CSV table of C-alpha atoms in Angstrom, one decimal:
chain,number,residue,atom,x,y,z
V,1,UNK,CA,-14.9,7.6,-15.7
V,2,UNK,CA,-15.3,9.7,-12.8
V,3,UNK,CA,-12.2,9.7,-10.4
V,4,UNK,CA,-13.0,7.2,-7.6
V,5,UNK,CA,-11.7,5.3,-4.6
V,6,UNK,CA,-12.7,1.4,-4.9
V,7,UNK,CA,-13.7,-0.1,-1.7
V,8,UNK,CA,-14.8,-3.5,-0.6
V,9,UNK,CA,-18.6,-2.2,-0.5
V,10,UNK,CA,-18.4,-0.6,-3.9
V,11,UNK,CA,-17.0,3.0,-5.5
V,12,UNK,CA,-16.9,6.1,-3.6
V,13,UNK,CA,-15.8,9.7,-4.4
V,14,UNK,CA,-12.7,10.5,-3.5
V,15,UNK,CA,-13.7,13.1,-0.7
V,16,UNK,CA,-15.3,10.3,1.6
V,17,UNK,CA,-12.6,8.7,2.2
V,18,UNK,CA,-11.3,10.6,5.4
V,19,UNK,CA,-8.6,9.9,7.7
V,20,UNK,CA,-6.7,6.7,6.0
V,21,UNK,CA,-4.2,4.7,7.1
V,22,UNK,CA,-3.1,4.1,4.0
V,23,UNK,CA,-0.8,0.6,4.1
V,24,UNK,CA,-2.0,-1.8,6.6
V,25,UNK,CA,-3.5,-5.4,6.6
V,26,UNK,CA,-6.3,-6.9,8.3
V,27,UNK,CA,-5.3,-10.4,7.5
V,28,UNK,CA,-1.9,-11.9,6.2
V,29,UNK,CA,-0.2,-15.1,5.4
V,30,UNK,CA,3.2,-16.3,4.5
V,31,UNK,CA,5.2,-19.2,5.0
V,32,UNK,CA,8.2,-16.6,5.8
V,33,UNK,CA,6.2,-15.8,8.8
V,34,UNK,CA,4.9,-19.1,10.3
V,35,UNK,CA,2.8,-19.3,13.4
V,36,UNK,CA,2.3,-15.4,13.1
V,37,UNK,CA,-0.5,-15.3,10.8
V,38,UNK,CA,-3.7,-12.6,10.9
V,39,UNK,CA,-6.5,-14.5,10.2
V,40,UNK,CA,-8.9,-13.4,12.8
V,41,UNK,CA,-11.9,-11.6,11.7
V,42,UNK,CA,-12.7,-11.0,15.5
V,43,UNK,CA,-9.0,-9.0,16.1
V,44,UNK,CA,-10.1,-7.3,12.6
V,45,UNK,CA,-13.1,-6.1,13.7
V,46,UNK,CA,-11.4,-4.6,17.3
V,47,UNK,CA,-8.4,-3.4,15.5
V,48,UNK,CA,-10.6,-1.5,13.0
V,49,UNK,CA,-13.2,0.0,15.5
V,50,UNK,CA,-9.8,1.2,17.5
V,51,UNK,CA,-9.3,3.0,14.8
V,52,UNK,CA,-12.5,4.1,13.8
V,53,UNK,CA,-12.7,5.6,17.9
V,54,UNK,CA,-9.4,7.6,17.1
V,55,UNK,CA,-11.2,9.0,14.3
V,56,UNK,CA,-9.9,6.9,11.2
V,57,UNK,CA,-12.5,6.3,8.2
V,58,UNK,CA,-10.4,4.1,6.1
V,59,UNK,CA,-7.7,1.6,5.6
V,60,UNK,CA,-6.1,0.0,2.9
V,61,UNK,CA,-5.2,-3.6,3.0
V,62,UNK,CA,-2.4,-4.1,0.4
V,63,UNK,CA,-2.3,-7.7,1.0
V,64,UNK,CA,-2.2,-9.2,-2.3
V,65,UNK,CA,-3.2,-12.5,-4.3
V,66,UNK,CA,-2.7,-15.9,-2.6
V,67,UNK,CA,-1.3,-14.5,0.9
V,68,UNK,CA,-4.9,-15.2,2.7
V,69,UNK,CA,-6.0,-11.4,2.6
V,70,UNK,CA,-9.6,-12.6,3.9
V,71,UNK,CA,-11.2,-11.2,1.1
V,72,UNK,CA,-14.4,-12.7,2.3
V,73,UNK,CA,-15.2,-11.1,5.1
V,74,UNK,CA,-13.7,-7.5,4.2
V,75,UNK,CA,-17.2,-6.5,3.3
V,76,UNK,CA,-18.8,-7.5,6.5
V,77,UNK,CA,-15.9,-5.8,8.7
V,78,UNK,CA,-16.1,-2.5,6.9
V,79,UNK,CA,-20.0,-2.5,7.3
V,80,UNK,CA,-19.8,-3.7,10.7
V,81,UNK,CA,-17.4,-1.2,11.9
V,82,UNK,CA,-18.2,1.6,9.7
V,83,UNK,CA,-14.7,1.6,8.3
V,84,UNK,CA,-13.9,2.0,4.6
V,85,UNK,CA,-11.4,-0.6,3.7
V,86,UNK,CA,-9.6,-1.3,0.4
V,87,UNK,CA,-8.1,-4.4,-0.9
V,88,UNK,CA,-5.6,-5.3,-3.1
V,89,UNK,CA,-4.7,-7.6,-6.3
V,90,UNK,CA,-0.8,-8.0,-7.1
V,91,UNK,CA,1.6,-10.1,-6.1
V,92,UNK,CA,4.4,-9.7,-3.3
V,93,UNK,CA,8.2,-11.2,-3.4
V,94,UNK,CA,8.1,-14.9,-5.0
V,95,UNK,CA,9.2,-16.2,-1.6
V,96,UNK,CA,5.8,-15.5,-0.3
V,97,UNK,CA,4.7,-18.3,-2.5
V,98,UNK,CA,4.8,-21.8,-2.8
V,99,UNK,CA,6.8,-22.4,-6.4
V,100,UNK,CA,3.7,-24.5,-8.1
V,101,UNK,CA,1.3,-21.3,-7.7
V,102,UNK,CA,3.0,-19.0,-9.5
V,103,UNK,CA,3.9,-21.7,-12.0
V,104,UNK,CA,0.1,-21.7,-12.8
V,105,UNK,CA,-0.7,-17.7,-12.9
V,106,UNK,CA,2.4,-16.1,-14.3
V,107,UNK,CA,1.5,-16.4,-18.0
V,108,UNK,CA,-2.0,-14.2,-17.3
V,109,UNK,CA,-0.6,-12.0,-14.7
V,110,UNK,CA,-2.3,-9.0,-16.3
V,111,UNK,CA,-5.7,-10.4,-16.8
V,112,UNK,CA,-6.1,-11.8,-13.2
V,113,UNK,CA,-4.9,-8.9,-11.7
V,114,UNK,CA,-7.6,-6.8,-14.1
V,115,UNK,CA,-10.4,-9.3,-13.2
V,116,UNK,CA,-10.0,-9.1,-9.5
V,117,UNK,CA,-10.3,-5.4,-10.0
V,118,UNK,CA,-13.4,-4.9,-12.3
V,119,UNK,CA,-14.9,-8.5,-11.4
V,120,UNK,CA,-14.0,-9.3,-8.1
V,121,UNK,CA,-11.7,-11.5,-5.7
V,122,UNK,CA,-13.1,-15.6,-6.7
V,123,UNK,CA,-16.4,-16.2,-6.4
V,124,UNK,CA,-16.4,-12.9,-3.0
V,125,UNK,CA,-17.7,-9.8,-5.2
V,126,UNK,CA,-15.7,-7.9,-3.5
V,127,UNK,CA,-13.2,-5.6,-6.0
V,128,UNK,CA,-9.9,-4.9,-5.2
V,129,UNK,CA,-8.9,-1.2,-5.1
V,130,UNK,CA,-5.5,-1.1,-6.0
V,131,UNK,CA,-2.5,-3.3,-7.6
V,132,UNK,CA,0.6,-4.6,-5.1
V,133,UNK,CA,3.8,-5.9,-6.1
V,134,UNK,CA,7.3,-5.7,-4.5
V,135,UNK,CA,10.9,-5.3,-5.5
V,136,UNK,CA,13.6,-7.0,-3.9
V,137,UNK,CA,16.5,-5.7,-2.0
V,138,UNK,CA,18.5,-3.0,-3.7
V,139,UNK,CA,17.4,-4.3,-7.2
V,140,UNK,CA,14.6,-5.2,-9.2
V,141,UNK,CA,14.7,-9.0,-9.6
V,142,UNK,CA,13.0,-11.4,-13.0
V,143,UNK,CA,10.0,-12.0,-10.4
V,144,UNK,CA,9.9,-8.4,-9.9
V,145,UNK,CA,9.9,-7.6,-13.4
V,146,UNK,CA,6.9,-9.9,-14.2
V,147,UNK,CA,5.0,-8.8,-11.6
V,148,UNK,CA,5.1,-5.1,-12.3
V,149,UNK,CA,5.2,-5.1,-15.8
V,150,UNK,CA,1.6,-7.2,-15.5
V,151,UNK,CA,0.8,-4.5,-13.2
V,152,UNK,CA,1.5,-1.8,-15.2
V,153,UNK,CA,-0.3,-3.8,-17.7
V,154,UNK,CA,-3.5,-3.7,-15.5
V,155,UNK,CA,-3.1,0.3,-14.3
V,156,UNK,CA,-3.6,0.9,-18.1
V,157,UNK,CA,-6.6,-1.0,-19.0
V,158,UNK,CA,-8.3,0.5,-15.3
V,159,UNK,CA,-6.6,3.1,-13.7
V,160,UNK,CA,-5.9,1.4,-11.0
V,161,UNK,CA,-3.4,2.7,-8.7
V,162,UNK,CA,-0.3,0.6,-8.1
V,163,UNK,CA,1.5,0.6,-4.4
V,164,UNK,CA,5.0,-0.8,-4.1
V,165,UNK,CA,6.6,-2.8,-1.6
V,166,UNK,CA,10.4,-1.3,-1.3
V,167,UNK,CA,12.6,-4.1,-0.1
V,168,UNK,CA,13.6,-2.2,3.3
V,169,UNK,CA,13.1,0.4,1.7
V,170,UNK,CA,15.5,0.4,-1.4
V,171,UNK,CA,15.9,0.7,-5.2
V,172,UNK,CA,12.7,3.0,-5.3
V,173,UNK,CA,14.4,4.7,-8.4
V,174,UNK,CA,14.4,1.9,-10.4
V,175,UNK,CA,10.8,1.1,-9.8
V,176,UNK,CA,10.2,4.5,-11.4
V,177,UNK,CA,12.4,3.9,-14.1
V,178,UNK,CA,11.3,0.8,-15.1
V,179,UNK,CA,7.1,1.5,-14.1
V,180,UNK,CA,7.4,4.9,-15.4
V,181,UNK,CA,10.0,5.0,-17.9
V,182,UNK,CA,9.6,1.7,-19.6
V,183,UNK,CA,6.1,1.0,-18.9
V,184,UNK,CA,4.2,4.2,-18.9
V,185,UNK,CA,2.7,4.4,-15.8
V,186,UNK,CA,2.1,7.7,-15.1
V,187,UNK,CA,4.6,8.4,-12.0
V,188,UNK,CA,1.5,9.8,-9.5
V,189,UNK,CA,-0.5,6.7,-10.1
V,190,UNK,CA,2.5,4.7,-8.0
V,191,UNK,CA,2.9,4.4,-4.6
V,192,UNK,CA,6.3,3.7,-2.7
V,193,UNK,CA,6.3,1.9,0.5
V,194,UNK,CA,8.9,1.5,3.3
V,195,UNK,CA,10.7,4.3,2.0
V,196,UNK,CA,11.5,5.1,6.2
V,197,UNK,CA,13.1,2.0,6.3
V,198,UNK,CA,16.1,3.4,4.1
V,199,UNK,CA,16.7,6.5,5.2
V,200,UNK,CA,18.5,8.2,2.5
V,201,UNK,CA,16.8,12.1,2.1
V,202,UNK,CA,18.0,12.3,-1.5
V,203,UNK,CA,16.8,9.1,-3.1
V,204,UNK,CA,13.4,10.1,-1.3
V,205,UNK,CA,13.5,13.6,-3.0
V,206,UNK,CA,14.4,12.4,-6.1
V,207,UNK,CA,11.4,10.1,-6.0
V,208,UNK,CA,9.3,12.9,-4.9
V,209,UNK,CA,10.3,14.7,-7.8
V,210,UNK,CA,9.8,12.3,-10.1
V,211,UNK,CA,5.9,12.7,-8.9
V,212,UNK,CA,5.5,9.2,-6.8
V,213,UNK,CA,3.2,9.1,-3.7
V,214,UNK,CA,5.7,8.1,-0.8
V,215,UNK,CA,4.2,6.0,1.7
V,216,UNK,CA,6.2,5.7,5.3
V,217,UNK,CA,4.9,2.9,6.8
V,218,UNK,CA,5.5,0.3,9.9
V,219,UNK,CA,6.0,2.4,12.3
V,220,UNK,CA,7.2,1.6,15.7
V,221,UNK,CA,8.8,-1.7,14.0
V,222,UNK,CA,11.7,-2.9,16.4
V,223,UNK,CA,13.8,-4.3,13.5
V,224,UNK,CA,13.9,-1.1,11.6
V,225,UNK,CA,14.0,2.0,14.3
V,226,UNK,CA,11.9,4.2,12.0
V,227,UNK,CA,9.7,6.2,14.7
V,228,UNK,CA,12.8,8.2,15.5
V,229,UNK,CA,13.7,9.3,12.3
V,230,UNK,CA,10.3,10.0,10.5
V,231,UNK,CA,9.5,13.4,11.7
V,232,UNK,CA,12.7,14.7,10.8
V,233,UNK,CA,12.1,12.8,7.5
V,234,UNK,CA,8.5,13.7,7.0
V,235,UNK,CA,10.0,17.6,7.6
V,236,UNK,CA,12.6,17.6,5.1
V,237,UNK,CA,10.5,16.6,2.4
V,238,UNK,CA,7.6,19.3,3.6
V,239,UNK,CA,10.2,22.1,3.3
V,240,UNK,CA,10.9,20.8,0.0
V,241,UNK,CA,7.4,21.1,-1.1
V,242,UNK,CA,6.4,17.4,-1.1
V,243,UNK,CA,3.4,17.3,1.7
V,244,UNK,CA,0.9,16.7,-0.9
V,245,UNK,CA,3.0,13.2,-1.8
V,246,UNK,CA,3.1,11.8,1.8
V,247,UNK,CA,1.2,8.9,3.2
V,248,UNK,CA,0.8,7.1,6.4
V,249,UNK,CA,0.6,4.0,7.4
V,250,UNK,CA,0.8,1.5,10.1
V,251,UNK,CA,1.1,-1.6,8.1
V,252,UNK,CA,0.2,-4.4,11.0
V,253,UNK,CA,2.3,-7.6,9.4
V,254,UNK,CA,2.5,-9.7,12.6
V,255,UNK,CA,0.0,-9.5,15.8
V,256,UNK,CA,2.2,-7.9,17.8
V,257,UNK,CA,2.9,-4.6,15.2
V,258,UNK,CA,0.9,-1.7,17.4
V,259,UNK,CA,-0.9,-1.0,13.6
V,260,UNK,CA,-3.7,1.3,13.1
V,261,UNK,CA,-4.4,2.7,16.4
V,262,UNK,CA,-1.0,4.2,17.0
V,263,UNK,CA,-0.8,5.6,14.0
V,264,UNK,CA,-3.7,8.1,15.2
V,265,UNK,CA,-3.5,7.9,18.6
V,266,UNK,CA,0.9,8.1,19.0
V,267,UNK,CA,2.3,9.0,15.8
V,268,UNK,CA,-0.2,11.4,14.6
V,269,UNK,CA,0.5,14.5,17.7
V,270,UNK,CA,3.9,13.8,17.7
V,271,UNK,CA,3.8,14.6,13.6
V,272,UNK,CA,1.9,17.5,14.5
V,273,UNK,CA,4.5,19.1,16.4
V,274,UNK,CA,6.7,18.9,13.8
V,275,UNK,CA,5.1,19.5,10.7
V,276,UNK,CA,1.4,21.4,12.1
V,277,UNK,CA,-1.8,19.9,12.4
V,278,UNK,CA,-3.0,21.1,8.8
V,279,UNK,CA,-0.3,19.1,6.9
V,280,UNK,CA,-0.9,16.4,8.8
V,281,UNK,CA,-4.5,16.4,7.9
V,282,UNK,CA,-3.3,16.6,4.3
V,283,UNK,CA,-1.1,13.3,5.0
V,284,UNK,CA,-3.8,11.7,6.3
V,285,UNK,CA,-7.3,12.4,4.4
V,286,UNK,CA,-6.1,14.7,1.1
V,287,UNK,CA,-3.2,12.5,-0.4
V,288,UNK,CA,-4.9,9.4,0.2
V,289,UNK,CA,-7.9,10.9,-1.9
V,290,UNK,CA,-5.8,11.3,-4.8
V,291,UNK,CA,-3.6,8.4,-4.1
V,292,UNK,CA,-5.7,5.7,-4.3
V,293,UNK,CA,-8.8,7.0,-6.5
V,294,UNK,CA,-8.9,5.3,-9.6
V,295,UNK,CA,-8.5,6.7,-13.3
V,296,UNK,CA,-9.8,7.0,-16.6
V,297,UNK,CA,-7.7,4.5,-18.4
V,298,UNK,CA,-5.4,6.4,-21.5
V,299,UNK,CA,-7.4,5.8,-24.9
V,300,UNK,CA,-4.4,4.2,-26.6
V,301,UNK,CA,-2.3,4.0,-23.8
V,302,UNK,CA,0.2,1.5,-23.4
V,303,UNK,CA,-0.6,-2.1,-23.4
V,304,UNK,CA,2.7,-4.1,-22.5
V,305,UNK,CA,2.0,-6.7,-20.0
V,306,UNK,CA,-1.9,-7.3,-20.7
């Protein structure tokens, strides 16, 4: 299998991916966020062709199973606007859900998550690109446990990547010790998201170390004051010798989240300053190219959770 990225309008080499944002949704749903649903295909398209104008090729939805990620009409967006996009299978917190769903799917976590990303997403056609799942705050809860050790599961039988949703921003090592240690996912084939939201420089180096992709996303978020602190963030982990593990993202959650346009248009000069213009372009087109391009699955490689 030749390394490449899975979007909604089939597999492309890495190299074509171009500027990403690399967390952000196009549609969302959750009963924790009533009345603030995206469900609009029309606000999809404009957010995406803002995006595209500023120069950004790609995004990657990592809204997962059963939270209304509009699978759809991702084909006809990306082909409309000219934007590669990327879904997602997985599974977020069990409060996303309603109790009786996850009920019926937790038994064949694995094999759902595998078929939505070799068959497709229901009856769509449309493959998802990568694997979601979430821990919870400061610890790694029983749903958290079943979701990524069906994950983990499903990296191994396709080389999908997996991308992490970090409780505001917390217990990031013991995603890696339980995805990597336990479960044998091979630590650059995970993503870590939020990790701005904690800000806590060695828990983000050690994960660095440790090989992770770390993914700073949500940015100008009013409940979590990240904007200030991610160049000095973003530089610390530079002069350490991590820019080739960085990823942006704008992750849009509720309408008014500025999203994918300020990541490019705000967020990206202001970076510049701080780290230069060609680690920046490293952020935003090179380690999303590795990050999210598929693998050849481990002959033998380990099978726990299929």
């Amino acid at each position: 299998m030749v390394a490449a990225v899975r979007t909604v309008l089939g597999d492309i080499a890495p190299g074509e991916l171009g500027v990403c944002d690399s967390h952000d949704h196009l549609f969302l749903r959750s009963p924790v966020l009533p009345g603030q649903e995206l469900d609009d295909p029309l606000s999809a398209a404009e957010r995406l062709r803002a995006f595209h104008a500023l120069g950004g090729r790609a995004v990657v939805q990592w809204t997962p199973h059963g939270m209304g990620r509009g699978a759809d009409a991702l084909a006809a967006l990306s082909r409309a606007t000219g934007t590669h996009v990327v879904a997602a299978t997985g599974l977020h917190q069990a409060v996303h859900y309603p109790p009786e769903l996850l009920d019926r799917i937790k038994d064949d976590l694995a094999a759902l998550f595998v078929a939505e990303l070799t068959e497709g997403i229901g009856a769509t056609g449309v493959r998802a690109g990568l694997i979601k799942v979430a821990g919870a705050f400061h610890t790694l809860d029983a749903h958290a446990r079943l979701t990524m050790t069906a994950a983990a599961g499903a990296h191994h039988r396709t080389g999908a990547p997996i991308a992490v949703h970090l409780e505001l921003g917390t217990a990031a090592l013991d995603v890696l010790e339980l995805l990597c240690g336990e479960l044998g996912v091979p630590p650059h084939r995970v993503i870590l998201g939020h990790l701005g939201r904690s800000p806590d420089g060695v828990v983000q180096r050690e994960a660095a170390r440790a090989g992770a992709f770390l993914a700073f996303d949500g940015p100008s978020r009013a409940n979590h004051a990240t904007d200030w602190r991610l160049p000095e963030e973003l530089a610390e982990l530079a002069g350490a010798g991590f820019t080739g593990q960085l990823l942006l993202g704008g992750d849009t959650t509720v309408p008014e989240t500025p999203g994918m346009p300020y990541l490019l248009r705000r967020l990206r000069p202001r970076l510049e300053e701080v780290l230069g213009a060609e680690a920046v372009e490293t952020v935003l087109v090179a380690n999303p190219a590795r990050a999210f391009a598929f693998e050849a699955p481990v002959a033998g490689g380990p099978s726990r959770g299929a």
